[in-house]
Amino acid sequence: MNLLTKIELVAEFLLTYLFKKTTRPIQPVQVARELVKSMLKNKQVSISHVYVPNVYRVFVTPDDYAILESFGETFLIELAKYIYDEGSKQGYTFLTLPVVELKPKPEMEAGSVLIKVEFNDSIVANWQIEEDKDYNDAEELEK
């Protein structure tokens, strides 16, 4: 880890934890931001590709878990698609379509998010890439 990365991590820690409001429950957009940060921090450079993790385990407090879990599988799929879109925009490669899991962790501080990532080529996502609707509409008009 180079000096600039260490300085960035310390500055992020100070800004995040000194100005954090811990009385409010975590918002879904905060989880999405943390996922993208985690994706960028854990990228691996290969000869011809830059790989990013495809499995993301999100740990939150039991109270936050109860709120986020109420959104159901739709929320987790939305997060996975968001990660995929952000990674694709930057030219990153996923081993498979990303998967997001949500888990409670009682010993966590209120309002915090912990993300553990993994590269796993045998995982199967429960969603698919949607084809461009405009392209499909144009094809049907030609017929």
CSV table of N, CA and C in Angstrom, one decimal:
chain,number,residue,atom,x,y,z
A,1,MET,N,0.9,-1.2,0.0
A,1,MET,CA,0.0,0.0,0.0
A,1,MET,C,0.9,1.2,0.0
A,2,ASN,N,0.7,2.1,-1.0
A,2,ASN,CA,1.6,3.3,-1.1
A,2,ASN,C,1.1,4.4,-0.1
A,3,LEU,N,1.9,5.4,0.0
A,3,LEU,CA,1.7,6.5,1.0
A,3,LEU,C,0.4,7.2,0.7
A,4,LEU,N,0.2,7.5,-0.6
A,4,LEU,CA,-1.1,8.2,-1.0
A,4,LEU,C,-2.3,7.4,-0.6
A,5,THR,N,-2.3,6.1,-0.8
A,5,THR,CA,-3.4,5.3,-0.4
A,5,THR,C,-3.7,5.3,1.1
A,6,LYS,N,-2.6,5.3,1.9
A,6,LYS,CA,-2.7,5.3,3.3
A,6,LYS,C,-3.3,6.7,3.8
A,7,ILE,N,-2.8,7.8,3.1
A,7,ILE,CA,-3.3,9.1,3.5
A,7,ILE,C,-4.8,9.2,3.1
A,8,GLU,N,-5.2,8.7,2.0
A,8,GLU,CA,-6.6,8.7,1.6
A,8,GLU,C,-7.5,7.9,2.5
A,9,LEU,N,-7.0,6.7,3.0
A,9,LEU,CA,-7.8,5.9,3.9
A,9,LEU,C,-7.9,6.7,5.3
A,10,VAL,N,-6.9,7.3,5.8
A,10,VAL,CA,-7.0,8.0,7.0
A,10,VAL,C,-7.9,9.2,6.9
A,11,ALA,N,-7.8,10.0,5.8
A,11,ALA,CA,-8.7,11.1,5.6
A,11,ALA,C,-10.1,10.7,5.5
A,12,GLU,N,-10.4,9.6,4.8
A,12,GLU,CA,-11.7,9.1,4.6
A,12,GLU,C,-12.3,8.7,6.0
A,13,PHE,N,-11.5,8.0,6.8
A,13,PHE,CA,-11.9,7.6,8.1
A,13,PHE,C,-12.3,8.8,9.0
A,14,LEU,N,-11.4,9.8,9.0
A,14,LEU,CA,-11.7,11.0,9.8
A,14,LEU,C,-12.9,11.7,9.3
A,15,LEU,N,-13.1,11.9,8.1
A,15,LEU,CA,-14.3,12.6,7.6
A,15,LEU,C,-15.5,11.8,7.8
A,16,THR,N,-15.4,10.5,7.6
A,16,THR,CA,-16.6,9.6,7.7
A,16,THR,C,-17.1,9.5,9.2
A,17,TYR,N,-16.1,9.3,10.0
A,17,TYR,CA,-16.5,9.0,11.4
A,17,TYR,C,-16.6,10.2,12.3
A,18,LEU,N,-16.0,11.3,12.0
A,18,LEU,CA,-16.1,12.5,12.8
A,18,LEU,C,-17.4,13.2,12.5
A,19,PHE,N,-17.9,13.1,11.3
A,19,PHE,CA,-19.1,13.9,10.9
A,19,PHE,C,-20.3,13.0,10.7
A,20,LYS,N,-20.2,11.7,11.1
A,20,LYS,CA,-21.3,10.8,10.8
A,20,LYS,C,-22.4,11.0,11.9
A,21,LYS,N,-23.6,11.0,11.4
A,21,LYS,CA,-24.8,11.0,12.3
A,21,LYS,C,-25.2,9.6,12.5
A,22,THR,N,-25.0,9.1,13.7
A,22,THR,CA,-25.3,7.7,14.0
A,22,THR,C,-26.7,7.4,14.5
A,23,THR,N,-27.5,8.4,14.7
A,23,THR,CA,-28.9,8.2,15.2
A,23,THR,C,-29.8,7.8,14.1
A,24,ARG,N,-29.5,8.1,12.9
A,24,ARG,CA,-30.4,7.8,11.8
A,24,ARG,C,-30.1,6.4,11.2
A,25,PRO,N,-31.2,5.7,10.8
A,25,PRO,CA,-30.9,4.4,10.1
A,25,PRO,C,-30.2,4.6,8.8
A,26,ILE,N,-29.5,3.6,8.3
A,26,ILE,CA,-28.8,3.7,7.1
A,26,ILE,C,-29.7,3.8,5.9
A,27,GLN,N,-29.4,4.6,4.9
A,27,GLN,CA,-30.2,4.7,3.7
A,27,GLN,C,-29.7,3.8,2.6
A,28,PRO,N,-30.6,3.3,1.7
A,28,PRO,CA,-30.1,2.4,0.6
A,28,PRO,C,-29.0,3.1,-0.2
A,29,VAL,N,-29.1,4.4,-0.4
A,29,VAL,CA,-28.1,5.0,-1.3
A,29,VAL,C,-26.7,5.0,-0.6
A,30,GLN,N,-26.7,5.0,0.7
A,30,GLN,CA,-25.4,4.8,1.4
A,30,GLN,C,-24.8,3.5,1.1
A,31,VAL,N,-25.6,2.4,1.1
A,31,VAL,CA,-25.1,1.1,0.8
A,31,VAL,C,-24.6,1.0,-0.6
A,32,ALA,N,-25.3,1.7,-1.6
A,32,ALA,CA,-24.8,1.7,-3.0
A,32,ALA,C,-23.5,2.4,-3.1
A,33,ARG,N,-23.3,3.5,-2.4
A,33,ARG,CA,-22.0,4.2,-2.5
A,33,ARG,C,-20.9,3.4,-1.9
A,34,GLU,N,-21.1,2.7,-0.8
A,34,GLU,CA,-20.1,1.9,-0.2
A,34,GLU,C,-19.8,0.7,-1.1
A,35,LEU,N,-20.7,0.2,-1.8
A,35,LEU,CA,-20.5,-1.0,-2.7
A,35,LEU,C,-19.5,-0.5,-3.8
A,36,VAL,N,-19.8,0.6,-4.4
A,36,VAL,CA,-18.9,1.1,-5.4
A,36,VAL,C,-17.5,1.4,-4.9
A,37,LYS,N,-17.4,2.0,-3.7
A,37,LYS,CA,-16.1,2.2,-3.1
A,37,LYS,C,-15.3,0.9,-3.0
A,38,SER,N,-16.0,-0.1,-2.5
A,38,SER,CA,-15.5,-1.4,-2.2
A,38,SER,C,-15.0,-2.1,-3.5
A,39,MET,N,-15.8,-1.9,-4.6
A,39,MET,CA,-15.5,-2.4,-5.9
A,39,MET,C,-14.2,-1.8,-6.4
A,40,LEU,N,-14.1,-0.5,-6.3
A,40,LEU,CA,-12.9,0.2,-6.8
A,40,LEU,C,-11.6,-0.1,-6.0
A,41,LYS,N,-11.8,-0.3,-4.7
A,41,LYS,CA,-10.6,-0.6,-3.8
A,41,LYS,C,-10.1,-2.0,-4.0
A,42,ASN,N,-11.0,-2.9,-4.5
A,42,ASN,CA,-10.6,-4.3,-4.6
A,42,ASN,C,-10.4,-4.8,-6.0
A,43,LYS,N,-10.2,-3.9,-7.0
A,43,LYS,CA,-10.0,-4.3,-8.4
A,43,LYS,C,-8.6,-4.9,-8.5
A,44,GLN,N,-8.5,-5.8,-9.5
A,44,GLN,CA,-7.3,-6.6,-9.7
A,44,GLN,C,-6.9,-6.4,-11.2
A,45,VAL,N,-5.7,-6.0,-11.5
A,45,VAL,CA,-5.3,-5.7,-12.8
A,45,VAL,C,-4.6,-6.9,-13.4
A,46,SER,N,-5.1,-7.4,-14.6
A,46,SER,CA,-4.6,-8.5,-15.3
A,46,SER,C,-3.8,-8.0,-16.5
A,47,ILE,N,-3.4,-8.9,-17.3
A,47,ILE,CA,-2.7,-8.5,-18.6
A,47,ILE,C,-3.6,-7.7,-19.5
A,48,SER,N,-4.9,-8.2,-19.7
A,48,SER,CA,-5.7,-7.5,-20.6
A,48,SER,C,-7.0,-7.0,-20.0
A,49,HIS,N,-7.3,-7.3,-18.7
A,49,HIS,CA,-8.5,-6.8,-18.1
A,49,HIS,C,-8.2,-6.3,-16.7
A,50,VAL,N,-9.2,-5.5,-16.2
A,50,VAL,CA,-9.2,-5.1,-14.8
A,50,VAL,C,-10.4,-5.7,-14.2
A,51,TYR,N,-10.2,-6.7,-13.3
A,51,TYR,CA,-11.3,-7.4,-12.7
A,51,TYR,C,-11.7,-6.8,-11.4
A,52,VAL,N,-13.0,-6.8,-11.2
A,52,VAL,CA,-13.6,-6.4,-10.0
A,52,VAL,C,-14.4,-7.5,-9.3
A,53,PRO,N,-14.5,-7.5,-8.0
A,53,PRO,CA,-15.3,-8.6,-7.3
A,53,PRO,C,-16.7,-8.7,-7.9
A,54,ASN,N,-17.2,-10.0,-7.8
A,54,ASN,CA,-18.5,-10.2,-8.2
A,54,ASN,C,-19.4,-10.7,-7.1
A,55,VAL,N,-18.9,-10.9,-5.9
A,55,VAL,CA,-19.7,-11.2,-4.7
A,55,VAL,C,-19.5,-10.2,-3.7
A,56,TYR,N,-20.6,-9.6,-3.2
A,56,TYR,CA,-20.5,-8.5,-2.2
A,56,TYR,C,-21.4,-8.9,-1.0
A,57,ARG,N,-20.8,-9.0,0.2
A,57,ARG,CA,-21.6,-9.3,1.4
A,57,ARG,C,-21.6,-8.0,2.2
A,58,VAL,N,-22.8,-7.5,2.4
A,58,VAL,CA,-23.0,-6.3,3.1
A,58,VAL,C,-23.5,-6.6,4.5
A,59,PHE,N,-22.7,-6.1,5.5
A,59,PHE,CA,-23.1,-6.3,6.9
A,59,PHE,C,-23.5,-5.0,7.5
A,60,VAL,N,-24.6,-5.0,8.2
A,60,VAL,CA,-25.2,-3.8,8.8
A,60,VAL,C,-25.7,-4.2,10.2
A,61,THR,N,-26.1,-3.3,11.0
A,61,THR,CA,-26.6,-3.6,12.4
A,61,THR,C,-27.9,-4.3,12.2
A,62,PRO,N,-28.4,-5.0,13.2
A,62,PRO,CA,-29.7,-5.7,13.1
A,62,PRO,C,-30.8,-4.7,12.9
A,63,ASP,N,-30.8,-3.5,13.4
A,63,ASP,CA,-31.9,-2.6,13.2
A,63,ASP,C,-31.9,-2.1,11.7
A,64,ASP,N,-30.7,-1.8,11.2
A,64,ASP,CA,-30.6,-1.4,9.8
A,64,ASP,C,-31.0,-2.6,8.9
A,65,TYR,N,-30.6,-3.8,9.3
A,65,TYR,CA,-30.9,-5.0,8.5
A,65,TYR,C,-32.4,-5.2,8.4
A,66,ALA,N,-33.1,-5.0,9.5
A,66,ALA,CA,-34.6,-5.1,9.4
A,66,ALA,C,-35.2,-4.2,8.4
A,67,ILE,N,-34.7,-3.0,8.4
A,67,ILE,CA,-35.2,-2.0,7.5
A,67,ILE,C,-34.9,-2.3,6.0
A,68,LEU,N,-33.6,-2.6,5.7
A,68,LEU,CA,-33.2,-2.9,4.4
A,68,LEU,C,-33.8,-4.2,3.9
A,69,GLU,N,-33.9,-5.2,4.8
A,69,GLU,CA,-34.4,-6.5,4.4
A,69,GLU,C,-35.9,-6.4,3.9
A,70,SER,N,-36.6,-5.4,4.4
A,70,SER,CA,-38.0,-5.2,4.1
A,70,SER,C,-38.2,-4.9,2.6
A,71,PHE,N,-37.2,-4.4,1.9
A,71,PHE,CA,-37.2,-4.1,0.5
A,71,PHE,C,-37.2,-5.4,-0.3
A,72,GLY,N,-36.7,-6.5,0.3
A,72,GLY,CA,-36.7,-7.8,-0.3
A,72,GLY,C,-35.6,-8.0,-1.4
A,73,GLU,N,-35.8,-9.0,-2.2
A,73,GLU,CA,-34.8,-9.4,-3.2
A,73,GLU,C,-34.6,-8.3,-4.2
A,74,THR,N,-35.7,-7.5,-4.5
A,74,THR,CA,-35.6,-6.4,-5.5
A,74,THR,C,-34.5,-5.4,-5.2
A,75,PHE,N,-34.3,-5.1,-3.9
A,75,PHE,CA,-33.3,-4.2,-3.5
A,75,PHE,C,-31.9,-4.7,-3.8
A,76,LEU,N,-31.7,-6.0,-3.5
A,76,LEU,CA,-30.4,-6.6,-3.7
A,76,LEU,C,-30.1,-6.7,-5.2
A,77,ILE,N,-31.1,-7.0,-6.0
A,77,ILE,CA,-30.9,-7.0,-7.4
A,77,ILE,C,-30.6,-5.7,-8.0
A,78,GLU,N,-31.3,-4.6,-7.5
A,78,GLU,CA,-31.0,-3.3,-7.9
A,78,GLU,C,-29.6,-2.9,-7.5
A,79,LEU,N,-29.1,-3.2,-6.4
A,79,LEU,CA,-27.7,-2.9,-6.0
A,79,LEU,C,-26.7,-3.7,-6.9
A,80,ALA,N,-27.0,-4.9,-7.2
A,80,ALA,CA,-26.1,-5.7,-8.1
A,80,ALA,C,-26.1,-5.1,-9.5
A,81,LYS,N,-27.2,-4.7,-10.0
A,81,LYS,CA,-27.3,-4.0,-11.3
A,81,LYS,C,-26.5,-2.7,-11.3
A,82,TYR,N,-26.6,-2.0,-10.2
A,82,TYR,CA,-25.9,-0.7,-10.1
A,82,TYR,C,-24.4,-0.9,-10.1
A,83,ILE,N,-24.0,-1.9,-9.4
A,83,ILE,CA,-22.5,-2.2,-9.4
A,83,ILE,C,-22.1,-2.6,-10.8
A,84,TYR,N,-22.9,-3.4,-11.4
A,84,TYR,CA,-22.5,-3.8,-12.8
A,84,TYR,C,-22.5,-2.7,-13.7
A,85,ASP,N,-23.4,-1.8,-13.7
A,85,ASP,CA,-23.4,-0.6,-14.5
A,85,ASP,C,-22.2,0.3,-14.3
A,86,GLU,N,-21.9,0.6,-13.0
A,86,GLU,CA,-20.8,1.4,-12.7
A,86,GLU,C,-19.5,0.8,-13.1
A,87,GLY,N,-19.3,-0.5,-12.9
A,87,GLY,CA,-18.1,-1.2,-13.3
A,87,GLY,C,-18.0,-1.2,-14.8
A,88,SER,N,-19.1,-1.5,-15.5
A,88,SER,CA,-19.1,-1.5,-17.0
A,88,SER,C,-18.7,-0.2,-17.6
A,89,LYS,N,-19.2,0.9,-17.0
A,89,LYS,CA,-18.9,2.3,-17.5
A,89,LYS,C,-17.4,2.5,-17.5
A,90,GLN,N,-16.8,1.9,-16.5
A,90,GLN,CA,-15.3,2.2,-16.3
A,90,GLN,C,-14.5,1.1,-17.0
A,91,GLY,N,-15.1,0.2,-17.7
A,91,GLY,CA,-14.4,-0.8,-18.5
A,91,GLY,C,-13.9,-2.0,-17.7
A,92,TYR,N,-14.5,-2.2,-16.5
A,92,TYR,CA,-14.0,-3.3,-15.6
A,92,TYR,C,-14.7,-4.6,-16.0
A,93,THR,N,-14.1,-5.7,-15.7
A,93,THR,CA,-14.6,-7.0,-16.0
A,93,THR,C,-15.0,-7.8,-14.7
A,94,PHE,N,-16.2,-8.4,-14.8
A,94,PHE,CA,-16.7,-9.2,-13.7
A,94,PHE,C,-16.6,-10.7,-14.1
A,95,LEU,N,-16.2,-11.6,-13.2
A,95,LEU,CA,-16.1,-13.0,-13.5
A,95,LEU,C,-17.5,-13.5,-13.9
A,96,THR,N,-18.5,-13.1,-13.2
A,96,THR,CA,-19.9,-13.4,-13.5
A,96,THR,C,-20.7,-12.1,-13.1
A,97,LEU,N,-22.0,-12.1,-13.4
A,97,LEU,CA,-22.8,-11.0,-12.9
A,97,LEU,C,-22.7,-10.9,-11.4
A,98,PRO,N,-22.6,-9.6,-10.9
A,98,PRO,CA,-22.4,-9.5,-9.5
A,98,PRO,C,-23.7,-9.9,-8.7
A,99,VAL,N,-23.4,-10.3,-7.4
A,99,VAL,CA,-24.4,-10.7,-6.5
A,99,VAL,C,-24.1,-10.0,-5.2
A,100,VAL,N,-25.2,-9.5,-4.6
A,100,VAL,CA,-25.1,-8.7,-3.3
A,100,VAL,C,-25.9,-9.5,-2.3
A,101,GLU,N,-25.3,-9.7,-1.1
A,101,GLU,CA,-26.0,-10.4,0.0
A,101,GLU,C,-26.0,-9.4,1.2
A,102,LEU,N,-27.1,-9.5,1.9
A,102,LEU,CA,-27.3,-8.6,3.1
A,102,LEU,C,-27.3,-9.4,4.3
A,103,LYS,N,-26.5,-9.0,5.3
A,103,LYS,CA,-26.5,-9.8,6.6
A,103,LYS,C,-26.4,-8.9,7.8
A,104,PRO,N,-27.1,-9.3,8.9
A,104,PRO,CA,-26.9,-8.5,10.1
A,104,PRO,C,-25.7,-8.9,10.9
A,105,LYS,N,-25.1,-7.9,11.5
A,105,LYS,CA,-23.9,-8.1,12.4
A,105,LYS,C,-24.1,-7.3,13.7
A,106,PRO,N,-24.4,-8.0,14.8
A,106,PRO,CA,-24.8,-7.3,16.0
A,106,PRO,C,-23.7,-6.4,16.6
A,107,GLU,N,-22.5,-6.7,16.5
A,107,GLU,CA,-21.4,-5.9,17.1
A,107,GLU,C,-21.0,-4.7,16.3
A,108,MET,N,-21.7,-4.3,15.3
A,108,MET,CA,-21.4,-3.2,14.5
A,108,MET,C,-22.0,-1.9,15.1
A,109,GLU,N,-21.3,-0.8,14.8
A,109,GLU,CA,-21.7,0.5,15.3
A,109,GLU,C,-22.9,1.0,14.5
A,110,ALA,N,-23.9,1.6,15.1
A,110,ALA,CA,-25.1,2.1,14.4
A,110,ALA,C,-24.7,3.0,13.2
A,111,GLY,N,-25.4,2.7,12.1
A,111,GLY,CA,-25.2,3.6,10.9
A,111,GLY,C,-24.0,3.2,10.1
A,112,SER,N,-23.3,2.1,10.4
A,112,SER,CA,-22.1,1.8,9.7
A,112,SER,C,-22.4,0.6,8.7
A,113,VAL,N,-21.5,0.4,7.7
A,113,VAL,CA,-21.6,-0.6,6.7
A,113,VAL,C,-20.3,-1.3,6.6
A,114,LEU,N,-20.3,-2.6,6.6
A,114,LEU,CA,-19.1,-3.4,6.4
A,114,LEU,C,-19.3,-4.2,5.1
A,115,ILE,N,-18.4,-4.2,4.2
A,115,ILE,CA,-18.6,-4.9,3.0
A,115,ILE,C,-17.4,-5.8,2.8
A,116,LYS,N,-17.7,-7.1,2.6
A,116,LYS,CA,-16.6,-8.1,2.3
A,116,LYS,C,-16.9,-8.6,0.8
A,117,VAL,N,-15.8,-8.6,0.1
A,117,VAL,CA,-15.9,-9.0,-1.3
A,117,VAL,C,-15.2,-10.3,-1.6
A,118,GLU,N,-15.6,-10.8,-2.8
A,118,GLU,CA,-15.0,-12.1,-3.2
A,118,GLU,C,-15.0,-12.2,-4.7
A,119,PHE,N,-14.0,-12.8,-5.3
A,119,PHE,CA,-14.0,-13.2,-6.7
A,119,PHE,C,-14.4,-14.6,-6.8
A,120,ASN,N,-15.5,-14.9,-7.4
A,120,ASN,CA,-16.0,-16.3,-7.5
A,120,ASN,C,-16.6,-16.6,-8.9
A,121,ASP,N,-16.0,-17.4,-9.6
A,121,ASP,CA,-16.5,-17.6,-11.0
A,121,ASP,C,-17.6,-18.7,-11.1
A,122,SER,N,-18.0,-19.3,-9.9
A,122,SER,CA,-19.0,-20.3,-10.0
A,122,SER,C,-20.3,-19.8,-9.4
A,123,ILE,N,-20.4,-18.6,-9.0
A,123,ILE,CA,-21.7,-18.0,-8.5
A,123,ILE,C,-22.6,-17.7,-9.7
A,124,VAL,N,-23.9,-17.9,-9.4
A,124,VAL,CA,-24.9,-17.6,-10.5
A,124,VAL,C,-25.8,-16.5,-9.9
A,125,ALA,N,-25.9,-15.4,-10.6
A,125,ALA,CA,-26.8,-14.3,-10.2
A,125,ALA,C,-28.2,-14.6,-10.6
A,126,ASN,N,-29.1,-14.0,-9.8
A,126,ASN,CA,-30.6,-14.3,-10.0
A,126,ASN,C,-31.2,-13.1,-10.8
A,127,TRP,N,-30.4,-12.5,-11.7
A,127,TRP,CA,-30.9,-11.5,-12.6
A,127,TRP,C,-30.1,-11.6,-13.9
A,128,GLN,N,-30.6,-11.0,-14.9
A,128,GLN,CA,-29.9,-11.0,-16.2
A,128,GLN,C,-29.7,-9.6,-16.8
A,129,ILE,N,-28.8,-9.4,-17.7
A,129,ILE,CA,-28.6,-8.1,-18.3
A,129,ILE,C,-29.8,-7.8,-19.2
A,130,GLU,N,-30.4,-6.7,-19.1
A,130,GLU,CA,-31.5,-6.3,-19.9
A,130,GLU,C,-31.0,-5.8,-21.2
A,131,GLU,N,-31.5,-6.3,-22.3
A,131,GLU,CA,-31.1,-5.7,-23.6
A,131,GLU,C,-31.7,-4.3,-23.8
A,132,ASP,N,-31.0,-3.6,-24.6
A,132,ASP,CA,-31.4,-2.2,-24.9
A,132,ASP,C,-32.8,-2.2,-25.5
A,133,LYS,N,-33.8,-1.6,-24.8
A,133,LYS,CA,-35.2,-1.6,-25.3
A,133,LYS,C,-35.3,-0.9,-26.6
A,134,ASP,N,-34.6,0.2,-26.8
A,134,ASP,CA,-34.7,0.9,-28.1
A,134,ASP,C,-34.3,0.1,-29.3
A,135,TYR,N,-33.3,-0.7,-29.1
A,135,TYR,CA,-32.7,-1.6,-30.1
A,135,TYR,C,-33.8,-2.6,-30.5
A,136,ASN,N,-34.4,-3.2,-29.5
A,136,ASN,CA,-35.5,-4.2,-29.7
A,136,ASN,C,-36.7,-3.6,-30.4
A,137,ASP,N,-37.1,-2.4,-30.0
A,137,ASP,CA,-38.2,-1.7,-30.7
A,137,ASP,C,-37.9,-1.4,-32.2
A,138,ALA,N,-36.7,-1.0,-32.4
A,138,ALA,CA,-36.3,-0.7,-33.8
A,138,ALA,C,-36.3,-2.0,-34.7
A,139,GLU,N,-35.9,-3.1,-34.1
A,139,GLU,CA,-35.9,-4.4,-34.8
A,139,GLU,C,-37.3,-4.8,-35.1
A,140,GLU,N,-38.3,-4.6,-34.2
A,140,GLU,CA,-39.7,-5.0,-34.5
A,140,GLU,C,-40.3,-4.1,-35.5
A,141,LEU,N,-39.9,-2.8,-35.6
A,141,LEU,CA,-40.4,-1.9,-36.6
A,141,LEU,C,-40.0,-2.3,-38.0
A,142,GLU,N,-38.8,-2.9,-38.1
A,142,GLU,CA,-38.3,-3.3,-39.4
A,142,GLU,C,-39.0,-4.5,-39.9
A,143,LYS,N,-39.6,-5.3,-39.0
A,143,LYS,CA,-40.3,-6.5,-39.5
A,143,LYS,C,-41.6,-6.1,-40.0
